[in-house]
Every structure is written in structure tokens, then in C-alpha cells.
Coordinates of C-alpha atoms and ligand atoms in Angstrom, one line a residue:
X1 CA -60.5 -27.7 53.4
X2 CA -60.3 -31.4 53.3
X3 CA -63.6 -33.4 53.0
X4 CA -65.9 -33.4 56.2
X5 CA -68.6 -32.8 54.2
X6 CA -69.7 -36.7 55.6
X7 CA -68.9 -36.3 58.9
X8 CA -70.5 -35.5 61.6
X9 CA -68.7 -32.6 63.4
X10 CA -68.5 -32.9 66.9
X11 CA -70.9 -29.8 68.5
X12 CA -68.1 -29.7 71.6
X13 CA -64.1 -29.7 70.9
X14 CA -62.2 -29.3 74.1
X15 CA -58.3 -29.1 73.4
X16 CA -55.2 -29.4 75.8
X17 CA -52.3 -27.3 73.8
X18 CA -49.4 -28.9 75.3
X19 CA -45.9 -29.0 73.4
X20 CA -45.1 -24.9 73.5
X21 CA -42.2 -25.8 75.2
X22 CA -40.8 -28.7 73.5
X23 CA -41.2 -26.9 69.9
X24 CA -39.5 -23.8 71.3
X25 CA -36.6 -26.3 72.2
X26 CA -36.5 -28.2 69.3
X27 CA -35.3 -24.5 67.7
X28 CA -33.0 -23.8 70.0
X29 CA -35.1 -21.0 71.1
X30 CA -36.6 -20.0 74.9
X31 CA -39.7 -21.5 75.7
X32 CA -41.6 -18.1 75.6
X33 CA -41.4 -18.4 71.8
X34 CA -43.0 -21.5 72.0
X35 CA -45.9 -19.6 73.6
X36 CA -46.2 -16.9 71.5
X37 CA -46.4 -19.5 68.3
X38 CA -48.7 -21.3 70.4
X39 CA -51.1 -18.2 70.7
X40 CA -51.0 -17.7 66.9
X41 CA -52.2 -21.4 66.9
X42 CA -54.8 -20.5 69.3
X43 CA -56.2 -17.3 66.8
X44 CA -56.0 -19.6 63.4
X45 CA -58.0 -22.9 65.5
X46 CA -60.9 -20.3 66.9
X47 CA -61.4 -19.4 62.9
X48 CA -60.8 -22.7 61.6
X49 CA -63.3 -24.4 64.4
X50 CA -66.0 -21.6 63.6
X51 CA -66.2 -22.4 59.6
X52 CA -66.3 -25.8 60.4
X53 CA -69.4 -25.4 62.1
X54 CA -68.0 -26.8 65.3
X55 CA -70.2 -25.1 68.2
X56 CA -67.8 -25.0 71.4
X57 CA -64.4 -24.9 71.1
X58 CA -62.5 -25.1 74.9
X59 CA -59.0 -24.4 75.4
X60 CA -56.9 -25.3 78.1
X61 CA -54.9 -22.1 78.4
X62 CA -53.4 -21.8 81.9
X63 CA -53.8 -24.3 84.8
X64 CA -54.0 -23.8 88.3
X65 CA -50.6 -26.1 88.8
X66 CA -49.2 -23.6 85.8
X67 CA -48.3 -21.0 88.7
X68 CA -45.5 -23.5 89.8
X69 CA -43.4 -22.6 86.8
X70 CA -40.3 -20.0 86.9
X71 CA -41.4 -16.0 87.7
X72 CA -40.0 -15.4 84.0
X73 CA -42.5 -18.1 82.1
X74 CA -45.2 -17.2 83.9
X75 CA -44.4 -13.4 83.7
X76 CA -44.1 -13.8 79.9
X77 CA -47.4 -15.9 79.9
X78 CA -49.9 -12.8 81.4
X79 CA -48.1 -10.5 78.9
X80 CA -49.0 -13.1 76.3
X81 CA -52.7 -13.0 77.6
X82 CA -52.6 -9.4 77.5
X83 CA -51.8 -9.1 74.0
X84 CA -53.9 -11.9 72.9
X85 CA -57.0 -10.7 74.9
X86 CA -57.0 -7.5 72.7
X87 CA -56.5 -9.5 69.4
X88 CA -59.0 -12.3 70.2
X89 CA -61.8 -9.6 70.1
X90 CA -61.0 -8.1 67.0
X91 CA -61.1 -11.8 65.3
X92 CA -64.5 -12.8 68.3
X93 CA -66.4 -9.7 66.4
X94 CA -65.2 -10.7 62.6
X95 CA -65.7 -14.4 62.6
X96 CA -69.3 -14.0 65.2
X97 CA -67.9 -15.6 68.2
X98 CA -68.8 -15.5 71.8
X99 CA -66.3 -15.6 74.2
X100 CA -66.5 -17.4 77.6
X101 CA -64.3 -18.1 80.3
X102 CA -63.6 -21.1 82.8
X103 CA -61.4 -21.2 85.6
X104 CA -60.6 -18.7 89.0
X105 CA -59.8 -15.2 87.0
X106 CA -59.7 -13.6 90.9
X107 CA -55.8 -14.6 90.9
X108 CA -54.8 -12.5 87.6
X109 CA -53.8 -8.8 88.0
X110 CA -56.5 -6.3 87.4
X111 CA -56.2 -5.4 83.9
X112 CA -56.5 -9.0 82.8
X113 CA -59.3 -9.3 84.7
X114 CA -60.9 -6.1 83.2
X115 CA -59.6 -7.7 79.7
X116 CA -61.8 -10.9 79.8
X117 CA -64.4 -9.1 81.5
X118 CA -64.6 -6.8 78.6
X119 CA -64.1 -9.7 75.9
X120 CA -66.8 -11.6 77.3
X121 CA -69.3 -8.6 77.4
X122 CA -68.5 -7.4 74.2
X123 CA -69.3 -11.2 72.3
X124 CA -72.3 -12.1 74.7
X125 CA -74.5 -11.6 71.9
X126 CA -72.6 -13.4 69.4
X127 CA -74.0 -16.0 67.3
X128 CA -71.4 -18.6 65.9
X129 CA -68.8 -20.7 67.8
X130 CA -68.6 -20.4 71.4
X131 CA -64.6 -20.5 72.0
X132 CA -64.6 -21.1 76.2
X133 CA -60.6 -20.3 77.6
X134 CA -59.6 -22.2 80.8
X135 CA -57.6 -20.1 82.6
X136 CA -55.8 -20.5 85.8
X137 CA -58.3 -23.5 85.7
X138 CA -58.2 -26.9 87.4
X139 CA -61.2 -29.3 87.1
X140 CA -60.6 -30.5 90.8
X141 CA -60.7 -26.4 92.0
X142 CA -63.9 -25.8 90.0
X143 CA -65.6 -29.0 91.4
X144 CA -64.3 -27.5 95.1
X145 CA -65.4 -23.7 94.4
X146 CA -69.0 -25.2 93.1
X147 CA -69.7 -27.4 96.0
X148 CA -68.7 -24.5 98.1
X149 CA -71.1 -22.1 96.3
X150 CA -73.5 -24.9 96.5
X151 CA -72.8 -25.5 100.0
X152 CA -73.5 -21.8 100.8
X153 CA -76.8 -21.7 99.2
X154 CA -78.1 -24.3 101.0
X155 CA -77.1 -22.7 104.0
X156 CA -78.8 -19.8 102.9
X157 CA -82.5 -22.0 102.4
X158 CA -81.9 -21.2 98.2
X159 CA -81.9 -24.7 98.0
X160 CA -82.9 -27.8 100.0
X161 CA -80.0 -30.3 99.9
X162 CA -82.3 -33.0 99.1
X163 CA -82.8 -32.0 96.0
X164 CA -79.4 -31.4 94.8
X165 CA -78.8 -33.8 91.7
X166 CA -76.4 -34.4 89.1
X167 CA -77.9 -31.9 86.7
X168 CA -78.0 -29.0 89.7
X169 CA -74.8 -29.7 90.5
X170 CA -73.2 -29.5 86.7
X171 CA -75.3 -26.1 86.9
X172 CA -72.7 -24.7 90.1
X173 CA -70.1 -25.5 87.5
X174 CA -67.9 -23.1 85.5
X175 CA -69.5 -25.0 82.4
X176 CA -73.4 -24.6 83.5
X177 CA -75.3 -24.3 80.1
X178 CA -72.9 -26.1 78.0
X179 CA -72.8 -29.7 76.7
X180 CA -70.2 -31.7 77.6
X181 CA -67.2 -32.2 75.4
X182 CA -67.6 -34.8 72.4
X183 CA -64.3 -34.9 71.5
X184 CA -61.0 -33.9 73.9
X185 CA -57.5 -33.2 71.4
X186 CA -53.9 -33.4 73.3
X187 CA -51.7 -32.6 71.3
X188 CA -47.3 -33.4 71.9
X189 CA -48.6 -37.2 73.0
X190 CA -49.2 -37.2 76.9
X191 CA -51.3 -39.6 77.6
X192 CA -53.3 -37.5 80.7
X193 CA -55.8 -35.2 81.5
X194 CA -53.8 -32.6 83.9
X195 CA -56.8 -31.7 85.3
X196 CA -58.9 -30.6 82.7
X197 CA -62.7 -30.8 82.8
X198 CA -62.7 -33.8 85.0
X199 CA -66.0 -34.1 85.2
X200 CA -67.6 -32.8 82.1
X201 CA -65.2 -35.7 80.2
X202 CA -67.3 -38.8 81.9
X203 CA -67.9 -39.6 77.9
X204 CA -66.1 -37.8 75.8
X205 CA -63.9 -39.2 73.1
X206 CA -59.9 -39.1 73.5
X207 CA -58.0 -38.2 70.4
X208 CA -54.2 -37.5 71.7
X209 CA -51.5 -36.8 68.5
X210 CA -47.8 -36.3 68.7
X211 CA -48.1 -33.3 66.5
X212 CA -46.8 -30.0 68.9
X213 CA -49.0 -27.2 69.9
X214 CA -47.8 -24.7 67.6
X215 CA -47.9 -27.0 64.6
X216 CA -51.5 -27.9 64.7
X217 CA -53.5 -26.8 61.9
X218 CA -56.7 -27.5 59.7
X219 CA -55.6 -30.5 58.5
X220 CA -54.9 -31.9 62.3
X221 CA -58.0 -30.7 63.5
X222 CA -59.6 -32.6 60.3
X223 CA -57.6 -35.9 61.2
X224 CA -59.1 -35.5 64.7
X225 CA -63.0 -35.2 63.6
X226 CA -62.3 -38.4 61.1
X227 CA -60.8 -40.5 64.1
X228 CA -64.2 -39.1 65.7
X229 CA -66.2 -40.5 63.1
X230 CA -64.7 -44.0 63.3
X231 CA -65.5 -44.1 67.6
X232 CA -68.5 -46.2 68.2
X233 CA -69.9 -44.0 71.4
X234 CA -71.9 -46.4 73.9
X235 CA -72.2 -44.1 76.9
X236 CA -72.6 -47.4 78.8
X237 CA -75.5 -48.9 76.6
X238 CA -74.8 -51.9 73.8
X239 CA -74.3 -51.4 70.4
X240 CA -78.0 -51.3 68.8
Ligands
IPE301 C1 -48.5 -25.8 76.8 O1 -47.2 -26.0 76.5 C2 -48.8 -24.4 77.3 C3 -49.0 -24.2 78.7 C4 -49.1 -25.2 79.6 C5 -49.2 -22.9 79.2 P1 -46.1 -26.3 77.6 O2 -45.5 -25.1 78.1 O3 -46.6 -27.2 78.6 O4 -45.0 -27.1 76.6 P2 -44.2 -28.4 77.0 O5 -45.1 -29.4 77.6 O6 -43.2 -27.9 78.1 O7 -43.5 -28.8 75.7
IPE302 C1 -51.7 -28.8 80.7 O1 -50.4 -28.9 80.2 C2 -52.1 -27.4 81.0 C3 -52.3 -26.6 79.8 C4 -52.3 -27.0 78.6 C5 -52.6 -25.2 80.1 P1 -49.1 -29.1 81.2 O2 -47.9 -29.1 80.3 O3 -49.2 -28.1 82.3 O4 -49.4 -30.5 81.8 P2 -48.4 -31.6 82.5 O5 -47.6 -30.8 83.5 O6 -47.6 -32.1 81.3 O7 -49.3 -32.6 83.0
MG303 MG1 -46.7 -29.2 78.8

């Protein structure tokens, strides 16, 4: 490992793995292979981030605009997640991780919704790194569902509308209980967020890299925290 032993490690990570597709062209090879690297990058970050120390790692797995791609990618994509799901709690159990989901599971098939179900019960009482997956997630569709949910409850006198603040509303959120991401990686050099975590990003640092999904390793994730180290974070205040 290279030296972080002076940094400080950012407690949230939140990464959108983009650049499956271009790496998988760069071969010559179908885009699924991209994916299926991708996933392996996926397993080796969760281990990476947890003896690092880093506390939340979120990944951007699926978005809710990702259902626009062909029958085939997306086909390939669930048979990804169904062989991941099984793997991820074999690694969750030996490296002491908890795993969480974000997003609208409700649109999967039944078995991957009985697979994340079962990963996430199985970890609750993990200790380590909590790795969060967003899948079929969209910040603007969680920020819809929770003012709907919130919506209902004050309809339903659990609570007065007055007294609805920022705090209770982060807590209708698929996030509620989390800190808000420190630091946010995209890797294969987009400069957007394609709607990830729009609101929990109000202050969060942006580190975007050229390097593609499936080649992201230790010593990217280590280039990231230093860039991290160098930010001066003002959260709207002046520098003291
Ligand atoms: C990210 O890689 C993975 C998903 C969005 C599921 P892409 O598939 O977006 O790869 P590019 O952007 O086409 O290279
Ligand atoms: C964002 O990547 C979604 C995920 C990483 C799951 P996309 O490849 O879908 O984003 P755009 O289309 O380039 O904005
Ligand atoms: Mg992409």
C-alpha cells in the first residue's frame, strides 16, 4: 500500500464506475465483458476501501435511465447482479462488511430482490465498512419517492408539515442515517453527475480521472484520497 498513513481518509467515498463499455471496446470485445471486469473491480475496491479504514463506500451500480439500454446489456447486467450478489456475501462476511442498498429494488425480478434482501440481512450486524449499492437508482426518483412517503405521513397526522426540516427530510431518504459523501470518484472522465445522490453531494469533493472502470485499483483510489487531502473544504464559511 502506498503511504496514507498522513492522510486523512475520507469517512464517505461515493464512486460513479463509468468506462465498462469503452474498455470492453478498446479490446475489441462486447460491452458485457466490460461489465463483468467491471464487477471484479467492484469486489477488489469493497476490500481495498475496508483496510483503508474508509467507512462508506457507495457505488453507482445501475441507474434508473440504465433501463433505456438494449434487452441484451441489460439482460446480461441482472445475470451479472445475480452472480455478484452471491459472491459479494462471501467477501461482506470475510472482510466484516455491511451491505446496504439505495435505489427502487421493486423493478428487479424476484430472485434479485430476494438476493439483496438476503445480503443485507445477513451483514446487518457487521462491523467494518459499510459498502451502500445504488441500484436502479436515480437521485431525482429517490427525492420524488421520499416526498411522496413524506407526503403520505403527513396525511396520515405522523407528522405535522410544519415541522418538516432539512434533517427530517434527508431521513425520508434512501440514505437516512448516513453522512453525506466526502469525496465523489468518476472514473473514464465525464464531467457529470447522471443523477447520482443529488442531494447528499451539496458538499462533497469532486475527484473525476480518465482511468476506466475496470482499471481502477489501490493505487487510483490512493491518488484520489491525496487529491482529497490537498481540497481546502469551506462548506460556505472562510478559510480560518
Ligand atoms: C458503467 O459503464 C456501468 C454502467 C453504467 C452499468 P458503462 O456501461 O456506462 O461504460 P461506457 O460509459 O459505455 O464506457
Ligand atoms: C452512470 O453512468 C450510471 C452508472 C454508473 C450506473 P452512465 O454511463 O449511465 O452515465 P451517462 O449516460 O454517461 O451520463
Ligand atoms: Mg457510461
Amino acid at each position: 500500500m502506498g503511504d496514507l498513513s498522513n492522510m486523512v481518509i475520507p469517512r464517505h467515498v461515493a464512486i460513479i464506475l463509468d468506462g465498462n463499455g469503452r474498455w470492453a471496446k478498446k479490446r475489441g470485445l462486447p460491452r458485457t465483458m466490460g461489465h463483468r471486469e467491471g464487477c471484479k473491480t467492484v469486489e477488489k475496491t469493497v476490500e481495498i476501501a475496508a483496510r483503508i479504514g474508509i467507512e462508506y463506500l457507495t457505488v453507482y451500480g445501475f441507474s434508473t435511465e440504465n433501463w433505456s439500454r438494449s434487452v441484451e446489456e441489460v439482460g446480461a447486467l441482472m445475470q451479472l447482479f445475480r452472480y455478484y450478489m452471491v459472491r459479494l456475501l462471501k467477501i461482506a462476511k470475510q472482510n466484516n462488511v455491511r451491505v446496504k442498498m439505495i435505489g427502487d429494488k421493486s423493478r428487479f425480478d424476484q430472485d434479485i430482490i430476494d438476493g439483496i434482501d438476503r445480503l443485507v440481512r445477513e451483514t446487518q450486524d457487521n462491523t467494518g465498512l459499510t459498502f451502500v449499492i445504488a441500484v436502479n437508482y436515480g437521485g431525482r426518483d429517490e427525492i420524488t419517492r421520499a416526498a411522496a412517503r413524506l407526503a403520505r405521513d403527513c396525511r396520515d397526522g405522523k407528522i405535522d408539515g410544519e415541522s418538516i426540516s432539512q434533517e427530517v427530510f434527508a431521513s425520508y431518504l434512501d440514505t437516512a442515517g448516513m453522512p453525506d459523501p466526502d469525496l465523489l470518484i468518476r472514473t473514464s472522465g465525464e464531467l457529470r453527475l447522471s443523477n447520482y445522490l443529488l442531494w447528499q453531494v451539496a458538499y462533497t469533493e469532486f475527484y473525476i480521472t480518465d482511468c476506466l472502470w475496470p482499471d481502477f485499483n489501490q493505487e487510483e483510489l490512493e491518488k484520489a484520497i491525496v487529491q482529497y487531502n490537498k481540497r481546502e473544504r469551506r462548506f460556505g464559511g472562510v478559510k480560518a
